[in-house]
Structure formats: C-alpha cells, structure tokens
Short mmCIF file of C-alpha atoms in Angstrom, two decimals:
data_model
loop_
_atom_site.label_atom_id
_atom_site.label_comp_id
_atom_site.label_asym_id
_atom_site.label_seq_id
_atom_site.Cartn_x
_atom_site.Cartn_y
_atom_site.Cartn_z
CA MET A 1 -28.65 -24.01 1.12
CA MET A 2 -27.63 -20.66 2.52
CA ALA A 3 -28.70 -17.75 0.37
CA GLU A 4 -25.72 -15.49 -0.23
CA GLN A 5 -26.38 -11.89 -1.14
CA PRO A 6 -24.31 -10.66 -4.04
CA MET A 7 -21.91 -7.94 -2.88
CA PRO A 8 -23.52 -4.56 -3.70
CA LEU A 9 -21.94 -2.29 -6.27
CA TRP A 10 -20.97 1.32 -5.47
CA GLU A 11 -20.12 4.16 -7.82
CA VAL A 12 -17.01 6.08 -6.83
CA PHE A 13 -16.48 9.83 -7.20
CA ILE A 14 -13.12 11.44 -6.42
CA ARG A 15 -12.26 15.10 -6.03
CA SER A 16 -8.70 15.49 -7.20
CA ARG A 17 -6.11 17.94 -6.01
CA THR A 18 -6.65 20.15 -9.01
CA GLY A 19 -10.33 19.76 -9.77
CA LEU A 20 -13.19 21.47 -8.00
CA ALA A 21 -15.90 18.87 -8.46
CA HIS A 22 -16.04 15.17 -7.66
CA ARG A 23 -15.66 13.10 -10.81
CA HIS A 24 -16.88 9.61 -11.46
CA VAL A 25 -13.87 7.29 -11.62
CA GLY A 26 -15.37 3.80 -11.52
CA SER A 27 -17.05 1.37 -9.18
CA VAL A 28 -16.27 -1.06 -6.37
CA HIS A 29 -17.95 -3.98 -4.65
CA ALA A 30 -18.41 -3.68 -0.88
CA PRO A 31 -20.90 -4.94 1.72
CA ASP A 32 -21.71 -1.46 3.04
CA ALA A 33 -20.93 2.23 2.65
CA GLY A 34 -18.03 2.27 5.11
CA LEU A 35 -16.15 -0.53 3.41
CA ALA A 36 -17.05 0.92 0.01
CA LEU A 37 -15.15 4.08 1.02
CA ASP A 38 -12.15 1.97 2.04
CA ALA A 39 -12.30 -0.06 -1.17
CA ALA A 40 -12.54 3.15 -3.21
CA ARG A 41 -9.53 4.57 -1.37
CA ASP A 42 -7.51 1.41 -2.02
CA THR A 43 -8.60 1.07 -5.64
CA TYR A 44 -8.68 4.62 -6.95
CA THR A 45 -6.33 6.77 -4.86
CA ARG A 46 -3.17 4.68 -5.05
CA ARG A 47 -1.16 7.41 -6.76
CA GLY A 48 -2.15 10.42 -4.71
CA GLU A 49 -5.15 11.26 -6.91
CA GLY A 50 -7.67 12.27 -4.32
CA LEU A 51 -8.57 14.69 -1.57
CA SER A 52 -12.16 13.52 -1.11
CA ILE A 53 -14.19 10.44 -1.97
CA TRP A 54 -17.92 9.93 -2.44
CA VAL A 55 -19.50 6.52 -2.82
CA VAL A 56 -23.08 6.06 -3.97
CA PRO A 57 -25.01 2.79 -4.26
CA SER A 58 -25.17 2.03 -7.96
CA SER A 59 -28.80 1.07 -7.45
CA ALA A 60 -29.54 4.67 -6.41
CA ILE A 61 -28.66 5.97 -9.85
CA THR A 62 -31.46 6.58 -12.33
CA ALA A 63 -30.05 6.40 -15.83
CA SER A 64 -31.41 7.64 -19.12
CA ASP A 65 -32.49 5.04 -21.64
CA PRO A 66 -29.99 4.68 -24.50
CA ALA A 67 -32.93 3.94 -26.81
CA GLU A 68 -34.19 7.47 -26.22
CA LYS A 69 -30.98 9.15 -27.22
CA GLY A 70 -32.60 10.43 -30.39
CA SER A 71 -35.28 12.43 -28.63
CA LEU A 72 -33.06 13.39 -25.69
CA PHE A 73 -29.88 14.53 -27.36
CA GLU A 74 -30.24 15.00 -31.08
CA PRO A 75 -32.33 18.19 -30.99
CA THR A 76 -29.33 20.09 -29.60
CA ALA A 77 -27.18 19.26 -32.61
CA SER A 78 -28.80 22.03 -34.69
CA LYS A 79 -28.39 24.71 -31.99
CA ILE A 80 -24.80 25.69 -32.49
CA TYR A 81 -25.59 29.19 -31.19
CA ARG A 82 -25.54 27.66 -27.69
CA HIS A 83 -21.79 27.19 -27.93
CA PRO A 84 -20.01 30.27 -26.63
CA SER A 85 -17.90 30.53 -29.75
CA PHE A 86 -19.49 33.66 -31.19
CA TYR A 87 -17.88 36.13 -28.85
CA ASP A 88 -14.69 38.10 -29.16
CA ILE A 89 -12.92 37.81 -25.86
CA PRO A 90 -11.08 40.99 -24.86
CA GLU A 91 -7.36 40.45 -24.62
CA GLU A 92 -7.24 41.58 -20.97
CA VAL A 93 -9.31 38.56 -19.97
CA GLY A 94 -6.54 36.22 -21.03
CA HIS A 95 -6.91 32.49 -21.32
CA MET A 96 -10.33 31.16 -20.35
CA MET B 1 28.29 -18.89 1.89
CA THR B 2 25.87 -16.02 1.54
CA THR B 3 24.75 -15.73 5.18
CA ILE B 4 26.02 -12.68 7.05
CA GLN B 5 26.80 -12.44 10.76
CA LEU B 6 25.95 -9.39 12.84
CA GLU B 7 27.18 -8.12 16.19
CA GLU B 8 23.79 -7.34 17.70
CA THR B 9 23.94 -4.44 20.10
CA PRO B 10 20.62 -3.84 21.88
CA HIS B 11 19.95 -0.94 19.51
CA LEU B 12 20.58 -3.03 16.39
CA ALA B 13 18.60 -5.98 17.77
CA TYR B 14 15.68 -3.67 18.54
CA LEU B 15 15.64 -2.17 15.03
CA LEU B 16 15.86 -5.66 13.51
CA ARG B 17 12.83 -6.77 15.53
CA LEU B 18 10.78 -3.93 14.09
CA ALA B 19 12.14 -4.34 10.57
CA ASP B 20 11.78 -8.14 10.52
CA SER B 21 8.22 -8.00 11.86
CA ALA B 22 7.24 -5.47 9.19
CA LEU B 23 8.93 -7.46 6.42
CA ILE B 24 7.51 -10.85 7.37
CA ASN B 25 4.04 -9.39 7.88
CA ALA B 26 4.33 -7.73 4.45
CA HIS B 27 5.40 -11.01 2.86
CA ARG B 28 2.45 -12.93 4.29
CA LEU B 29 0.06 -10.23 3.03
CA SER B 30 1.72 -10.25 -0.39
CA GLU B 31 0.78 -13.93 -0.67
CA TRP B 32 -2.81 -12.74 -1.17
CA CYS B 33 -1.88 -11.01 -4.41
CA GLY B 34 -4.10 -12.63 -7.02
CA HIS B 35 -5.86 -14.79 -4.41
CA ALA B 36 -8.02 -12.45 -2.33
CA PRO B 37 -11.77 -13.13 -2.20
CA MET B 38 -12.45 -10.06 -4.35
CA LEU B 39 -10.46 -7.65 -6.48
CA GLU B 40 -11.00 -4.78 -4.03
CA GLU B 41 -9.44 -6.79 -1.18
CA ASP B 42 -6.63 -7.98 -3.41
CA LEU B 43 -5.68 -4.34 -3.79
CA ALA B 44 -6.36 -3.45 -0.16
CA LEU B 45 -4.22 -6.25 1.29
CA THR B 46 -1.34 -5.63 -1.08
CA ASN B 47 -1.58 -1.89 -0.30
CA VAL B 48 -1.07 -2.76 3.36
CA ALA B 49 1.79 -5.08 2.37
CA LEU B 50 3.48 -2.27 0.45
CA ASP B 51 3.14 0.11 3.42
CA LEU B 52 4.81 -2.47 5.65
CA LEU B 53 7.50 -3.22 3.10
CA GLY B 54 8.25 0.50 2.96
CA GLN B 55 8.53 0.60 6.75
CA ALA B 56 10.81 -2.45 6.69
CA ARG B 57 13.09 -0.84 4.12
CA LEU B 58 13.48 2.34 6.17
CA LEU B 59 14.10 0.32 9.33
CA TYR B 60 16.70 -1.92 7.65
CA GLU B 61 18.42 1.10 6.15
CA HIS B 62 18.61 2.65 9.61
CA ALA B 63 19.70 -0.66 11.17
CA ALA B 64 22.49 -0.94 8.60
CA ALA B 65 23.67 2.56 9.51
CA VAL B 66 23.57 1.73 13.24
CA ASP B 67 25.49 -1.50 12.54
CA GLY B 68 28.16 0.54 10.76
CA ASN B 69 29.46 -2.30 8.59
CA GLU B 70 29.16 -2.58 4.85
CA TRP B 71 25.76 -4.34 4.90
CA ARG B 72 22.85 -2.76 3.10
CA GLU B 73 19.09 -3.21 3.63
CA ASP B 74 18.99 -6.11 1.16
CA ASP B 75 21.76 -7.96 3.01
CA LEU B 76 19.78 -7.72 6.23
CA ALA B 77 16.57 -8.93 4.57
CA TYR B 78 17.95 -11.65 2.33
CA ARG B 79 21.16 -12.90 3.90
CA ARG B 80 20.17 -13.92 7.40
CA ASP B 81 18.87 -17.36 8.39
CA ALA B 82 15.69 -18.06 10.37
CA PRO B 83 17.40 -18.10 13.83
CA GLN B 84 18.79 -14.63 13.06
CA PHE B 85 15.32 -13.21 12.38
CA ARG B 86 13.84 -11.24 15.26
CA ASN B 87 10.23 -10.90 14.03
CA LEU B 88 7.18 -11.52 16.19
CA LEU B 89 5.92 -15.09 15.75
CA ILE B 90 2.43 -13.83 14.88
CA THR B 91 3.78 -12.33 11.65
CA GLU B 92 5.21 -15.58 10.28
CA LEU B 93 2.16 -17.84 10.71
CA PRO B 94 0.80 -19.00 7.33
CA ARG B 95 -1.72 -16.62 5.83
CA GLY B 96 -4.66 -18.91 6.61
CA ASP B 97 -8.10 -17.86 5.39
CA PHE B 98 -9.31 -14.28 4.95
CA ALA B 99 -10.59 -14.11 8.54
CA PHE B 100 -7.20 -15.24 9.87
CA THR B 101 -5.40 -12.58 7.85
CA ILE B 102 -7.86 -9.89 8.95
CA VAL B 103 -7.71 -10.80 12.65
CA ARG B 104 -3.90 -10.94 12.57
CA GLN B 105 -3.74 -7.50 10.94
CA ALA B 106 -6.22 -6.05 13.42
CA LEU B 107 -4.24 -7.40 16.38
CA LEU B 108 -0.95 -6.12 14.98
CA SER B 109 -2.38 -2.74 14.00
CA ALA B 110 -4.10 -2.30 17.38
CA PHE B 111 -0.64 -2.58 18.92
CA PHE B 112 1.50 -0.80 16.35
CA HIS B 113 -0.70 2.25 15.95
CA PRO B 114 -0.16 3.41 19.55
CA PHE B 115 3.40 2.06 19.34
CA TRP B 116 4.34 4.31 16.42
CA GLN B 117 2.49 7.24 17.99
CA ARG B 118 4.76 6.95 21.02
CA ALA B 119 7.89 6.16 18.99
CA GLN B 120 7.59 9.60 17.38
CA GLY B 121 9.11 10.87 20.62
CA SER B 122 12.09 8.50 20.37
CA THR B 123 15.55 9.85 21.17
CA ASP B 124 16.65 7.97 18.03
CA ARG B 125 15.82 10.70 15.52
CA ALA B 126 15.73 8.39 12.53
CA LEU B 127 13.35 6.02 14.30
CA ALA B 128 11.14 8.96 15.31
CA ALA B 129 10.94 10.02 11.65
CA ILE B 130 10.02 6.51 10.52
CA ALA B 131 7.38 6.44 13.26
CA GLY B 132 5.80 9.61 11.88
CA LYS B 133 5.25 7.92 8.52
CA ALA B 134 4.29 4.52 9.93
CA GLU B 135 1.71 5.94 12.33
CA LYS B 136 -0.53 7.25 9.53
CA GLU B 137 -0.20 4.04 7.54
CA VAL B 138 -1.02 1.78 10.47
CA ALA B 139 -3.99 3.98 11.42
CA TYR B 140 -5.49 3.00 8.08
CA HIS B 141 -4.53 -0.68 8.49
CA LEU B 142 -6.42 -0.66 11.77
CA ARG B 143 -9.43 1.02 10.20
CA HIS B 144 -9.51 -1.50 7.36
CA SER B 145 -8.86 -4.70 9.32
CA GLY B 146 -11.05 -3.53 12.21
CA ALA B 147 -13.96 -2.81 9.87
CA TRP B 148 -13.68 -6.29 8.36
CA LEU B 149 -13.29 -7.96 11.75
CA VAL B 150 -16.58 -6.42 12.87
CA ARG B 151 -18.37 -7.44 9.67
CA LEU B 152 -16.99 -10.98 9.61
CA GLY B 153 -17.83 -11.55 13.27
CA ASP B 154 -21.26 -10.06 12.78
CA GLY B 155 -21.76 -11.60 9.32
CA THR B 156 -22.81 -15.09 8.30
CA GLU B 157 -22.55 -18.18 10.44
CA GLU B 158 -19.50 -19.24 8.47
CA SER B 159 -17.70 -15.89 8.68
CA ARG B 160 -18.37 -15.77 12.41
CA ARG B 161 -17.01 -19.30 12.93
CA ARG B 162 -13.86 -18.51 10.95
CA THR B 163 -13.33 -15.26 12.87
CA VAL B 164 -13.72 -16.96 16.24
CA ASP B 165 -11.27 -19.68 15.14
CA ALA B 166 -8.76 -17.05 14.02
CA LEU B 167 -9.04 -15.12 17.30
CA ASP B 168 -8.53 -18.33 19.28
CA ALA B 169 -5.57 -19.38 17.15
CA LEU B 170 -3.87 -15.98 17.26
CA TRP B 171 -4.54 -14.80 20.79
CA SER B 172 -1.61 -16.64 22.40
CA TYR B 173 0.72 -14.83 19.99
CA THR B 174 -0.21 -11.38 21.33
CA GLY B 175 1.88 -11.75 24.48
CA GLU B 176 5.05 -11.19 22.48
CA LEU B 177 3.90 -7.68 21.61
CA PHE B 178 4.39 -6.72 25.25
CA GLU B 179 7.48 -8.79 26.01
CA VAL B 180 10.31 -6.78 27.57
CA ASP B 181 13.68 -8.56 27.68
CA PRO B 182 17.09 -6.93 28.37
CA VAL B 183 17.06 -5.44 24.83
CA GLY B 184 13.66 -3.88 25.45
CA GLU B 185 14.71 -2.64 28.88
CA ALA B 186 17.80 -0.97 27.42
CA MET B 187 15.68 0.72 24.74
CA ILE B 188 13.10 2.01 27.23
CA GLU B 189 15.96 3.20 29.46
CA ALA B 190 17.58 5.09 26.57
CA GLY B 191 14.25 6.60 25.47
CA ILE B 192 14.58 4.89 22.09
CA GLY B 193 11.56 2.61 22.34
CA PRO B 194 8.24 3.10 24.15
CA ASP B 195 7.40 0.96 27.16
CA PRO B 196 4.87 -1.58 25.85
CA GLU B 197 3.06 -1.52 29.19
CA THR B 198 1.88 2.01 28.32
CA ILE B 199 0.42 0.56 25.11
CA ARG B 200 -1.42 -2.36 26.70
CA PRO B 201 -4.50 -0.42 27.87
CA VAL B 202 -4.91 1.18 24.42
CA PHE B 203 -4.48 -2.20 22.70
CA GLU B 204 -6.99 -3.90 24.98
CA GLN B 205 -9.49 -1.09 24.58
CA THR B 206 -9.25 -1.28 20.79
CA ILE B 207 -9.61 -5.06 20.69
CA ASP B 208 -12.47 -5.04 23.19
CA ARG B 209 -14.31 -2.42 21.14
CA LEU B 210 -13.86 -4.42 17.93
CA VAL B 211 -14.82 -7.83 19.31
CA ASP B 212 -17.75 -6.26 21.12
CA GLU B 213 -19.02 -4.64 17.92
CA ALA B 214 -18.49 -7.97 16.17
CA GLY B 215 -20.60 -9.70 18.80
CA LEU B 216 -17.62 -11.79 19.91
CA ALA B 217 -15.51 -11.96 23.06
CA ARG B 218 -11.82 -11.65 23.71
CA PRO B 219 -10.40 -15.18 24.09
CA PRO B 220 -9.89 -16.06 27.75
CA GLY B 221 -6.45 -17.64 27.26
CA THR B 222 -3.61 -16.17 29.29
CA TRP B 223 -0.78 -18.52 28.27
CA MET B 224 1.37 -16.79 25.70
CA GLN B 225 3.81 -17.93 23.02
CA SER B 226 7.30 -16.52 23.04
CA GLY B 227 10.54 -16.90 21.08
CA GLY B 228 10.55 -14.75 17.95
CA LEU B 229 12.49 -11.90 19.53
CA ARG B 230 15.40 -14.24 20.31
CA GLY B 231 15.25 -16.17 17.05
CA VAL B 232 13.26 -19.20 18.19
CA HIS B 233 10.66 -19.51 15.45
CA THR B 234 7.83 -21.72 14.29
CA GLU B 235 8.57 -24.19 11.50
CA HIS B 236 6.87 -21.79 9.08
CA LEU B 237 9.54 -19.09 8.96
CA GLY B 238 12.15 -21.26 7.22
CA HIS B 239 9.73 -22.04 4.40
CA LEU B 240 8.81 -18.39 4.04
CA LEU B 241 12.48 -17.36 3.88
CA ALA B 242 13.22 -20.08 1.32
CA VAL B 243 10.70 -18.41 -1.00
CA MET B 244 11.54 -14.82 -0.09
CA GLN B 245 15.32 -15.16 -0.16
CA HIS B 246 15.71 -17.62 -3.01
CA LEU B 247 16.75 -15.15 -5.68
CA GLN B 248 19.42 -13.36 -3.64
CA ARG B 249 20.75 -16.64 -2.28
CA ALA B 250 20.97 -18.27 -5.70
CA TYR B 251 22.27 -15.17 -7.47
CA PRO B 252 23.98 -13.03 -4.80
CA GLY B 253 23.86 -9.33 -5.58
CA ALA B 254 21.38 -9.76 -8.45
CA VAL B 255 19.71 -6.47 -9.39
CA TRP B 256 16.87 -5.53 -11.70
#
C-alpha cells in the first residue's frame, strides 16, 4: 500500500488595503509554500481584500497551552492602570 | 423555435470563436464546483471559471454590437446550436480527472496569455480593452495550472501516470490554437487579431519549461485535430449545451 502524506496545513496572513499589519485570516491545505500562496489567494482574497499574503506552515507555530491561561493571563486583570484611559487628551490631538 | 441565425462576417466569427472558447472552458471548469479533490481547488477552479465567464460575457456583448441586430449576450450564448459554436475543440472535452483539467488549462493558458498580451494592440478598441483585463487573469491561470502540472508530473506514480495520459490525450487538440483560416487571415490583415505564428515560440517555450520541470516530455505527436472553428465538434458539445442552455430553451427570456 502506498503511503500518502496528508496535505500540510498553512496559516494565512493578509495585509488589507487599509491595515498596516498582516492579519491572520484562516488556513489552507497545500502541498508546498508556492501552492499555499495560490490557495490563500483563491480562498481569502476573492473580494479584493488583500495587497499582500503570507503563508506559514501551521507546524511552525508554537502555541501557548490553554491550561496555563490562569498563570499567563489572569495576573493582568488587576492592573487596570496599564490601560491608557487615565489621560486627558488635548482637544488639538483629535480622534485617536 | 428558439435558435437564432447570424450573418457571420469574419469579425463576428472571430469574436464568437474567442467568446465560445471562453464560455465552454468556463462551463467545463464549473463542473468541478463541489467535486474538486480539495476545498482549496474547488475555489481555485471555479475562480478560473468565473474569470473566463467574465471574458465570455464581454466578448459576447461586443460581438452583439458588431452584429448590429437585436441579439444580446444571452442570445448568443444560449440560443445557438452546436454547429453554430466556434469554440476550440479542446475546451469542450469532458472534464476528465484533475490532471486532465489541469493540463488542459495549462495548455490553453500558455497560448492565451501571450495571445491577450498581443491583442491589447488590436485595432478593435473594444477587443483591446477586453485583452487588457483578460491578460492579467490568464497570467494567474497559467501560474496556477502550471504549478499543479509540475507537481502532478513530479508527484506520485499515479499523478505522473494521469498527467502523462492527459498530455497525450490533449496534445492533438493544440493545433487548433494556431489554425489560420480565411477568418483568421482577415483579422491579422485588419490588425484585429494577432498572428498565432508569433505566439507559437512563446507557447512552446512555456510548455517545454513546464513539462521539463515536471520531469515529463512534450508528446511527439504532430497530427492535429481540427473543426471547432467551423462548427464541426466532438459528440461532447451537444451534451454540454443541453445542460447549459436548458433553462433558456425551456423558458425563453427567463430572468432571475
């Protein structure tokens, strides 16, 4: 029996017309990086969304462990002074 | 009787060839919708189909204007019978397997990309404008189908076998791309259509590069099929039209 490799998964990041940074939009299956770019173009830029595409092998991503969310994220909940909501913004600055 | 009759001047016949080839190619690709080997390719193939359908619509609209009668794009697409269709035979062959579809699209795109590049200089201003749009679309079709051709040829034993079979089956249909009959001569003469002989070296270079990368060889066959341009089709076109035209034939003038 011939061993068939499962088609690798790629994470897709698109820089939109308006945004500055690439944003994660989803994932595609493709045999290699070149076809992953094509698949990302065909799947995620059908309505003129993008100016630039990145694809990254999903296996290259190191993710945090959801079980550790307590120690990772909860300590910030009590540090509301980190939110920039304690400043008076001068009127000349306008909308930020 | 819902079939229309046209007085085909060389100019009209030429536009119908381009429009019919785009439409029939689009229809065959649309048959993959919901059936492609993976979701990503389902989208990719139907994207290509939609590009070609868009080209067909513009070409029919222009053909209808050149014809000067009351017919609209839908009449030209839905109210002509198989012998009145002027598409290349290669576009009407059943969709086959994924390799067959990919090889067909690579062959067509390898021709039509340089074709539309040259057609941007057409003395027919409307055709030149359509060419400007089509050229970018077909550049992507070539990139997509070419990339898959290389990977299928250079892939598993099965994908290689299927790709070789598709190349062998389709090769004799590439002669029509370069066929110049009196209609073609008149169009080259008038500066409306490019001379396909100027496209041949580009086409051959593209195909040689792709099959070489795929570890395959261009089929040796030199005998070529012919007929589509004058309405002599394979038995497959009638079946395709029966599906594609059914609604407008059964309910003439039906709209959404």
